[in-house]
PDB file of C-alpha atoms in Angstrom:
ATOM      1  CA  UNK A   1      48.604   6.548   4.903  1.00 53.00           C
ATOM      2  CA  UNK A   2      47.058   4.839   1.892  1.00 56.00           C
ATOM      3  CA  UNK A   3      50.254   4.961  -0.188  1.00 62.00           C
ATOM      4  CA  UNK A   4      51.845   2.148   1.795  1.00 67.00           C
ATOM      5  CA  UNK A   5      48.811  -0.114   1.658  1.00 69.00           C
ATOM      6  CA  UNK A   6      48.564  -3.207  -0.452  1.00 75.00           C
ATOM      7  CA  UNK A   7      46.169  -3.271  -3.401  1.00 78.00           C
ATOM      8  CA  UNK A   8      43.837  -5.559  -1.492  1.00 79.00           C
ATOM      9  CA  UNK A   9      43.651  -3.147   1.464  1.00 79.00           C
ATOM     10  CA  UNK A  10      43.116  -0.172  -0.825  1.00 79.00           C
ATOM     11  CA  UNK A  11      40.179  -1.872  -2.544  1.00 83.00           C
ATOM     12  CA  UNK A  12      38.685  -2.960   0.776  1.00 84.00           C
ATOM     13  CA  UNK A  13      39.145   0.552   2.245  1.00 86.00           C
ATOM     14  CA  UNK A  14      37.367   2.107  -0.723  1.00 88.00           C
ATOM     15  CA  UNK A  15      34.527  -0.388  -0.367  1.00 91.00           C
ATOM     16  CA  UNK A  16      34.123   0.407   3.352  1.00 90.00           C
ATOM     17  CA  UNK A  17      34.182   4.173   2.770  1.00 91.00           C
ATOM     18  CA  UNK A  18      31.561   3.984   0.017  1.00 93.00           C
ATOM     19  CA  UNK A  19      29.417   1.713   2.194  1.00 94.00           C
ATOM     20  CA  UNK A  20      29.686   4.111   5.135  1.00 94.00           C
ATOM     21  CA  UNK A  21      28.599   7.065   2.981  1.00 95.00           C
ATOM     22  CA  UNK A  22      25.655   5.007   1.665  1.00 95.00           C
ATOM     23  CA  UNK A  23      24.642   4.086   5.238  1.00 95.00           C
ATOM     24  CA  UNK A  24      24.771   7.764   6.253  1.00 96.00           C
ATOM     25  CA  UNK A  25      22.582   8.750   3.309  1.00 96.00           C
ATOM     26  CA  UNK A  26      20.069   5.978   4.076  1.00 96.00           C
ATOM     27  CA  UNK A  27      20.008   6.965   7.755  1.00 95.00           C
ATOM     28  CA  UNK A  28      19.252  10.607   6.927  1.00 96.00           C
ATOM     29  CA  UNK A  29      16.572   9.495   4.458  1.00 96.00           C
ATOM     30  CA  UNK A  30      14.894   7.315   7.113  1.00 95.00           C
ATOM     31  CA  UNK A  31      14.886  10.246   9.557  1.00 95.00           C
ATOM     32  CA  UNK A  32      13.080  12.358   6.963  1.00 95.00           C
ATOM     33  CA  UNK A  33      10.642   9.477   6.354  1.00 92.00           C
ATOM     34  CA  UNK A  34      10.010   9.235  10.100  1.00 93.00           C
ATOM     35  CA  UNK A  35       8.904  12.866  10.358  1.00 93.00           C
ATOM     36  CA  UNK A  36       6.846  12.571   7.156  1.00 87.00           C
ATOM     37  CA  UNK A  37       5.060   9.457   8.468  1.00 87.00           C
ATOM     38  CA  UNK A  38       4.474  11.076  11.883  1.00 89.00           C
ATOM     39  CA  UNK A  39       2.818  14.086  10.251  1.00 86.00           C
ATOM     40  CA  UNK A  40       0.753  11.796   8.017  1.00 79.00           C
ATOM     41  CA  UNK A  41      -0.534   9.798  10.997  1.00 83.00           C
ATOM     42  CA  UNK A  42      -1.497  13.031  12.765  1.00 82.00           C
ATOM     43  CA  UNK A  43      -3.444  14.148   9.692  1.00 77.00           C
ATOM     44  CA  UNK A  44      -5.186  10.765   9.435  1.00 76.00           C
ATOM     45  CA  UNK A  45      -6.189  10.972  13.108  1.00 76.00           C
ATOM     46  CA  UNK A  46      -7.734  14.416  12.446  1.00 75.00           C
ATOM     47  CA  UNK A  47      -9.600  13.110   9.369  1.00 69.00           C
ATOM     48  CA  UNK A  48     -10.940  10.187  11.394  1.00 69.00           C
ATOM     49  CA  UNK A  49     -12.095  12.450  14.232  1.00 70.00           C
ATOM     50  CA  UNK A  50     -13.878  14.672  11.716  1.00 67.00           C
ATOM     51  CA  UNK A  51     -15.498  11.685  10.008  1.00 62.00           C
ATOM     52  CA  UNK A  52     -13.774  12.420   6.700  1.00 67.00           C
ATOM     53  CA  UNK A  53     -13.721  15.400   4.374  1.00 68.00           C
ATOM     54  CA  UNK A  54     -16.714  15.751   2.045  1.00 71.00           C
ATOM     55  CA  UNK A  55     -16.092  15.888  -1.703  1.00 71.00           C
ATOM     56  CA  UNK A  56     -18.475  16.548  -4.579  1.00 68.00           C
ATOM     57  CA  UNK A  57     -15.822  15.497  -7.082  1.00 70.00           C
ATOM     58  CA  UNK A  58     -12.682  13.403  -6.839  1.00 77.00           C
ATOM     59  CA  UNK A  59     -10.881  15.460  -9.473  1.00 75.00           C
ATOM     60  CA  UNK A  60      -9.784  17.872  -6.734  1.00 76.00           C
ATOM     61  CA  UNK A  61      -7.697  15.170  -5.085  1.00 79.00           C
ATOM     62  CA  UNK A  62      -3.972  15.491  -5.595  1.00 75.00           C
ATOM     63  CA  UNK A  63      -1.773  12.425  -5.745  1.00 75.00           C
ATOM     64  CA  UNK A  64       0.364  11.572  -3.835  1.00 74.00           C
ATOM     65  CA  UNK A  65      -0.353  14.457  -1.449  1.00 76.00           C
ATOM     66  CA  UNK A  66      -3.799  13.065  -0.504  1.00 78.00           C
ATOM     67  CA  UNK A  67      -2.829   9.415  -0.020  1.00 75.00           C
ATOM     68  CA  UNK A  68      -4.475   7.794   3.013  1.00 77.00           C
ATOM     69  CA  UNK A  69      -6.914  10.699   3.241  1.00 80.00           C
ATOM     70  CA  UNK A  70     -10.417   9.828   4.469  1.00 80.00           C
ATOM     71  CA  UNK A  71     -13.209  11.303   2.364  1.00 80.00           C
ATOM     72  CA  UNK A  72     -16.994  11.243   2.103  1.00 78.00           C
ATOM     73  CA  UNK A  73     -18.203  10.843  -1.454  1.00 74.00           C
ATOM     74  CA  UNK A  74     -21.338   9.451  -3.096  1.00 71.00           C
ATOM     75  CA  UNK A  75     -21.524  11.110  -6.518  1.00 64.00           C
ATOM     76  CA  UNK A  76     -20.649   8.018  -8.542  1.00 66.00           C
ATOM     77  CA  UNK A  77     -22.184   5.274 -10.679  1.00 66.00           C
ATOM     78  CA  UNK A  78     -21.546   1.571 -10.083  1.00 65.00           C
ATOM     79  CA  UNK A  79     -22.370  -0.825 -12.924  1.00 59.00           C
ATOM     80  CA  UNK A  80     -23.898  -4.172 -11.931  1.00 57.00           C
ATOM     81  CA  UNK A  81     -21.319  -6.315 -13.716  1.00 68.00           C
ATOM     82  CA  UNK A  82     -18.209  -4.311 -12.804  1.00 76.00           C
ATOM     83  CA  UNK A  83     -17.320  -6.525  -9.846  1.00 80.00           C
ATOM     84  CA  UNK A  84     -14.115  -8.506  -9.414  1.00 81.00           C
ATOM     85  CA  UNK A  85     -13.352 -11.072  -6.745  1.00 83.00           C
ATOM     86  CA  UNK A  86      -9.744 -11.280  -5.599  1.00 82.00           C
ATOM     87  CA  UNK A  87      -8.614 -14.495  -4.045  1.00 81.00           C
ATOM     88  CA  UNK A  88      -8.791 -16.772  -2.400  1.00 81.00           C
ATOM     89  CA  UNK A  89      -6.522 -15.158   0.177  1.00 80.00           C
ATOM     90  CA  UNK A  90      -6.370 -15.331   3.953  1.00 79.00           C
ATOM     91  CA  UNK A  91      -7.318 -12.999   6.774  1.00 76.00           C
ATOM     92  CA  UNK A  92      -5.654 -14.687   9.717  1.00 75.00           C
ATOM     93  CA  UNK A  93      -6.683 -18.323   9.288  1.00 78.00           C
ATOM     94  CA  UNK A  94      -9.894 -17.548   7.419  1.00 80.00           C
ATOM     95  CA  UNK A  95     -10.115 -17.887   3.656  1.00 85.00           C
ATOM     96  CA  UNK A  96     -11.657 -14.810   2.087  1.00 86.00           C
ATOM     97  CA  UNK A  97     -12.472 -13.304  -1.307  1.00 88.00           C
ATOM     98  CA  UNK A  98     -12.093  -9.522  -1.612  1.00 87.00           C
ATOM     99  CA  UNK A  99     -14.729  -7.662  -3.612  1.00 86.00           C
ATOM    100  CA  UNK A 100     -13.509  -4.919  -5.939  1.00 86.00           C
ATOM    101  CA  UNK A 101     -15.711  -2.708  -8.062  1.00 82.00           C
ATOM    102  CA  UNK A 102     -15.151  -0.170 -10.819  1.00 82.00           C
ATOM    103  CA  UNK A 103     -17.002   3.097 -10.296  1.00 79.00           C
ATOM    104  CA  UNK A 104     -17.420   6.088 -12.581  1.00 77.00           C
ATOM    105  CA  UNK A 105     -17.792   9.655 -11.309  1.00 75.00           C
ATOM    106  CA  UNK A 106     -19.682  12.544 -12.871  1.00 70.00           C
ATOM    107  CA  UNK A 107     -16.616  13.412 -14.971  1.00 74.00           C
ATOM    108  CA  UNK A 108     -16.433   9.834 -16.377  1.00 76.00           C
ATOM    109  CA  UNK A 109     -13.195   9.137 -14.510  1.00 78.00           C
ATOM    110  CA  UNK A 110     -13.058   5.540 -13.298  1.00 82.00           C
ATOM    111  CA  UNK A 111     -11.780   4.330  -9.951  1.00 85.00           C
ATOM    112  CA  UNK A 112     -11.215   0.967  -8.364  1.00 87.00           C
ATOM    113  CA  UNK A 113     -12.991   0.438  -5.031  1.00 86.00           C
ATOM    114  CA  UNK A 114     -12.407  -2.203  -2.363  1.00 87.00           C
ATOM    115  CA  UNK A 115     -15.876  -2.858  -0.921  1.00 84.00           C
ATOM    116  CA  UNK A 116     -14.942  -5.523   1.636  1.00 84.00           C
ATOM    117  CA  UNK A 117     -14.686  -9.302   1.619  1.00 86.00           C
ATOM    118  CA  UNK A 118     -16.606 -12.539   1.700  1.00 86.00           C
ATOM    119  CA  UNK A 119     -15.656 -14.984   4.429  1.00 82.00           C
ATOM    120  CA  UNK A 120     -16.201 -18.092   2.348  1.00 78.00           C
ATOM    121  CA  UNK A 121     -14.499 -21.404   1.641  1.00 74.00           C
ATOM    122  CA  UNK A 122     -15.883 -21.335  -1.917  1.00 78.00           C
ATOM    123  CA  UNK A 123     -15.946 -18.525  -4.437  1.00 82.00           C
ATOM    124  CA  UNK A 124     -19.244 -16.580  -4.213  1.00 83.00           C
ATOM    125  CA  UNK A 125     -21.396 -16.608  -7.336  1.00 84.00           C
ATOM    126  CA  UNK A 126     -22.340 -13.463  -9.256  1.00 80.00           C
ATOM    127  CA  UNK A 127     -25.931 -13.879  -8.093  1.00 82.00           C
ATOM    128  CA  UNK A 128     -24.816 -13.941  -4.450  1.00 82.00           C
ATOM    129  CA  UNK A 129     -22.618 -10.887  -4.956  1.00 81.00           C
ATOM    130  CA  UNK A 130     -25.492  -8.868  -6.444  1.00 76.00           C
ATOM    131  CA  UNK A 131     -27.796 -10.033  -3.665  1.00 76.00           C
ATOM    132  CA  UNK A 132     -25.353  -8.955  -0.967  1.00 75.00           C
ATOM    133  CA  UNK A 133     -24.614  -5.620  -2.632  1.00 70.00           C
ATOM    134  CA  UNK A 134     -28.330  -4.845  -2.796  1.00 67.00           C
ATOM    135  CA  UNK A 135     -28.617  -5.491   0.967  1.00 62.00           C
ATOM    136  CA  UNK A 136     -25.758  -3.131   1.788  1.00 57.00           C
ATOM    137  CA  UNK A 137     -26.220   0.592   1.933  1.00 52.00           C
ATOM    138  CA  UNK A 138     -23.917   2.476  -0.393  1.00 60.00           C
ATOM    139  CA  UNK A 139     -20.677   3.188   1.478  1.00 54.00           C
ATOM    140  CA  UNK A 140     -19.845   6.877   1.371  1.00 70.00           C
ATOM    141  CA  UNK A 141     -16.654   6.933   3.428  1.00 79.00           C
ATOM    142  CA  UNK A 142     -13.480   5.993   1.584  1.00 83.00           C
ATOM    143  CA  UNK A 143      -9.808   5.762   2.331  1.00 83.00           C
ATOM    144  CA  UNK A 144      -7.478   6.789  -0.510  1.00 86.00           C
ATOM    145  CA  UNK A 145      -4.828   4.109  -0.958  1.00 85.00           C
ATOM    146  CA  UNK A 146      -1.914   3.636  -3.363  1.00 84.00           C
ATOM    147  CA  UNK A 147      -1.647   0.793  -5.821  1.00 87.00           C
ATOM    148  CA  UNK A 148       1.190  -1.500  -4.803  1.00 85.00           C
ATOM    149  CA  UNK A 149       3.324  -3.924  -6.745  1.00 86.00           C
ATOM    150  CA  UNK A 150       2.397  -7.541  -6.081  1.00 86.00           C
ATOM    151  CA  UNK A 151       4.863  -9.531  -3.941  1.00 84.00           C
ATOM    152  CA  UNK A 152       6.872 -12.138  -5.831  1.00 86.00           C
ATOM    153  CA  UNK A 153       4.896 -15.019  -4.290  1.00 84.00           C
ATOM    154  CA  UNK A 154       1.504 -13.775  -5.571  1.00 87.00           C
ATOM    155  CA  UNK A 155       0.379 -15.620  -8.736  1.00 87.00           C
ATOM    156  CA  UNK A 156      -0.344 -13.580 -11.830  1.00 89.00           C
ATOM    157  CA  UNK A 157      -3.894 -12.596 -12.692  1.00 89.00           C
ATOM    158  CA  UNK A 158      -5.906 -14.351 -15.404  1.00 89.00           C
ATOM    159  CA  UNK A 159      -8.644 -11.782 -16.172  1.00 87.00           C
ATOM    160  CA  UNK A 160     -10.040 -13.713 -19.136  1.00 86.00           C
ATOM    161  CA  UNK A 161     -10.833 -16.623 -16.793  1.00 85.00           C
ATOM    162  CA  UNK A 162     -12.120 -14.357 -14.011  1.00 81.00           C
ATOM    163  CA  UNK A 163      -9.165 -15.227 -11.784  1.00 85.00           C
ATOM    164  CA  UNK A 164      -7.688 -12.298  -9.850  1.00 87.00           C
ATOM    165  CA  UNK A 165      -5.107 -12.512  -7.073  1.00 87.00           C
ATOM    166  CA  UNK A 166      -3.871  -8.931  -6.821  1.00 88.00           C
ATOM    167  CA  UNK A 167      -5.343  -5.481  -7.662  1.00 86.00           C
ATOM    168  CA  UNK A 168      -2.767  -4.687 -10.343  1.00 89.00           C
ATOM    169  CA  UNK A 169      -3.610  -1.347 -11.951  1.00 90.00           C
ATOM    170  CA  UNK A 170      -2.227  -2.313 -15.370  1.00 91.00           C
ATOM    171  CA  UNK A 171      -4.226  -5.562 -15.451  1.00 90.00           C
ATOM    172  CA  UNK A 172      -7.503  -3.752 -14.799  1.00 88.00           C
ATOM    173  CA  UNK A 173      -6.713  -1.106 -17.410  1.00 90.00           C
ATOM    174  CA  UNK A 174      -5.749  -3.631 -20.070  1.00 90.00           C
ATOM    175  CA  UNK A 175      -8.676  -5.966 -19.452  1.00 88.00           C
ATOM    176  CA  UNK A 176     -11.387  -3.295 -19.277  1.00 85.00           C
ATOM    177  CA  UNK A 177      -9.683  -0.909 -21.744  1.00 87.00           C
ATOM    178  CA  UNK A 178      -9.897   2.006 -19.315  1.00 86.00           C
ATOM    179  CA  UNK A 179      -7.588   4.470 -17.587  1.00 86.00           C
ATOM    180  CA  UNK A 180      -7.768   4.355 -13.797  1.00 87.00           C
ATOM    181  CA  UNK A 181      -6.758   7.047 -11.353  1.00 84.00           C
ATOM    182  CA  UNK A 182      -3.351   6.629  -9.683  1.00 84.00           C
ATOM    183  CA  UNK A 183      -5.030   5.515  -6.461  1.00 88.00           C
ATOM    184  CA  UNK A 184      -7.903   3.303  -5.409  1.00 88.00           C
ATOM    185  CA  UNK A 185     -10.631   3.754  -2.806  1.00 87.00           C
ATOM    186  CA  UNK A 186     -11.239   1.502   0.180  1.00 86.00           C
ATOM    187  CA  UNK A 187     -14.757   1.645   1.610  1.00 83.00           C
ATOM    188  CA  UNK A 188     -14.255   1.764   5.370  1.00 79.00           C
ATOM    189  CA  UNK A 189     -16.561   1.199   8.313  1.00 63.00           C
ATOM    190  CA  UNK A 190     -19.860   1.013   6.418  1.00 58.00           C
ATOM    191  CA  UNK A 191     -22.951   0.215   8.443  1.00 57.00           C
ATOM    192  CA  UNK A 192     -23.037  -3.513   9.112  1.00 54.00           C
ATOM    193  CA  UNK A 193     -26.247  -5.113   7.881  1.00 55.00           C
ATOM    194  CA  UNK A 194     -27.447  -8.125   9.845  1.00 55.00           C
ATOM    195  CA  UNK A 195     -26.939 -11.452   8.035  1.00 62.00           C
ATOM    196  CA  UNK A 196     -24.960  -9.777   5.250  1.00 72.00           C
ATOM    197  CA  UNK A 197     -22.209 -12.091   4.006  1.00 79.00           C
ATOM    198  CA  UNK A 198     -20.187  -9.161   2.645  1.00 80.00           C
ATOM    199  CA  UNK A 199     -17.949  -8.078   5.523  1.00 80.00           C
ATOM    200  CA  UNK A 200     -16.908  -4.417   5.758  1.00 76.00           C
ATOM    201  CA  UNK A 201     -13.343  -3.143   5.782  1.00 79.00           C
ATOM    202  CA  UNK A 202     -12.457  -2.137   9.327  1.00 72.00           C
ATOM    203  CA  UNK A 203      -9.534   0.242   9.201  1.00 71.00           C
ATOM    204  CA  UNK A 204      -7.765   2.738  11.440  1.00 65.00           C
ATOM    205  CA  UNK A 205      -4.450   4.585  11.466  1.00 66.00           C
ATOM    206  CA  UNK A 206      -2.805   1.921  13.646  1.00 66.00           C
ATOM    207  CA  UNK A 207      -2.542  -0.228  10.508  1.00 67.00           C
ATOM    208  CA  UNK A 208       0.073   2.198   9.135  1.00 73.00           C
ATOM    209  CA  UNK A 209       3.357   1.473  10.845  1.00 79.00           C
ATOM    210  CA  UNK A 210       6.034   4.077  11.513  1.00 86.00           C
ATOM    211  CA  UNK A 211       9.269   2.172  12.049  1.00 89.00           C
ATOM    212  CA  UNK A 212      11.546   4.566  10.187  1.00 93.00           C
ATOM    213  CA  UNK A 213      13.266   5.724  13.387  1.00 92.00           C
ATOM    214  CA  UNK A 214      14.470   2.188  14.118  1.00 93.00           C
ATOM    215  CA  UNK A 215      15.640   1.853  10.494  1.00 94.00           C
ATOM    216  CA  UNK A 216      17.564   5.122  10.866  1.00 94.00           C
ATOM    217  CA  UNK A 217      19.274   3.822  14.006  1.00 95.00           C
ATOM    218  CA  UNK A 218      20.397   0.707  12.127  1.00 95.00           C
ATOM    219  CA  UNK A 219      21.838   2.613   9.162  1.00 95.00           C
ATOM    220  CA  UNK A 220      23.538   5.272  11.304  1.00 95.00           C
ATOM    221  CA  UNK A 221      24.982   2.587  13.580  1.00 95.00           C
ATOM    222  CA  UNK A 222      26.525   0.936  10.532  1.00 94.00           C
ATOM    223  CA  UNK A 223      27.893   4.333   9.469  1.00 94.00           C
ATOM    224  CA  UNK A 224      29.847   4.577  12.744  1.00 93.00           C
ATOM    225  CA  UNK A 225      30.776   0.890  12.974  1.00 93.00           C
ATOM    226  CA  UNK A 226      32.248   0.513   9.474  1.00 92.00           C
ATOM    227  CA  UNK A 227      35.104   3.058   9.939  1.00 90.00           C
ATOM    228  CA  UNK A 228      36.000   1.391  13.240  1.00 91.00           C
ATOM    229  CA  UNK A 229      36.188  -1.985  11.523  1.00 88.00           C
ATOM    230  CA  UNK A 230      38.316  -0.416   8.793  1.00 86.00           C
ATOM    231  CA  UNK A 231      40.689   1.074  11.372  1.00 85.00           C
ATOM    232  CA  UNK A 232      41.363  -2.282  13.008  1.00 84.00           C
ATOM    233  CA  UNK A 233      41.631  -3.990   9.637  1.00 81.00           C
ATOM    234  CA  UNK A 234      44.302  -1.568   8.439  1.00 79.00           C
ATOM    235  CA  UNK A 235      46.342  -2.172  11.598  1.00 79.00           C
ATOM    236  CA  UNK A 236      46.665  -5.818  10.699  1.00 74.00           C
ATOM    237  CA  UNK A 237      49.818  -7.039   9.115  1.00 62.00           C
ATOM    238  CA  UNK A 238      49.509  -8.449   5.586  1.00 57.00           C
TER     239      UNK A 238
END
């Protein structure tokens, strides 16, 4: 069949066949991701119902197996000056500054923690941050989250000037000359203190989307459509 085809049709046919195989592989991969994400969401729901698993040490956590796990942990030290404000950014239409802190556990391993955010049009001062932290009970429930690469539209950080826009692991390690764990901790649902300007992170499993099934349908549809397009293309006269 292919012997009588023109060079142009042979090249196009090869392109379509390779594309179809790639679409099949991506479709199968998305199906596997769908079942993995479904199992993860079920585990998160169990952790939430149980109020989190208690840990005396974070060294027992395995990454990435324990990502998005909810834990209870309070065996750490938080230095007064190890606070970083990220932002300004936006939560809906509100301008906010996210508060990050570096904590050290009993084994001297350091972790980055997201403690919440300030709903403020101006950057909070260090004095205000310390005042608000002292009014907030130490959060003991954390969500284990992965570091993510900053989107292309996020400006770069300027640590020397105290300007942070994204929790980039390498930037924290270079600036503070430390080695962080491969994940960070998000303090979730701490007790809300009246008149506290530091807002807590409110999180639940619904914030993790599982759309891999729809992605699989798209890729597998392309896998079936491409050979059909190729068939009609080859029937055309040159």
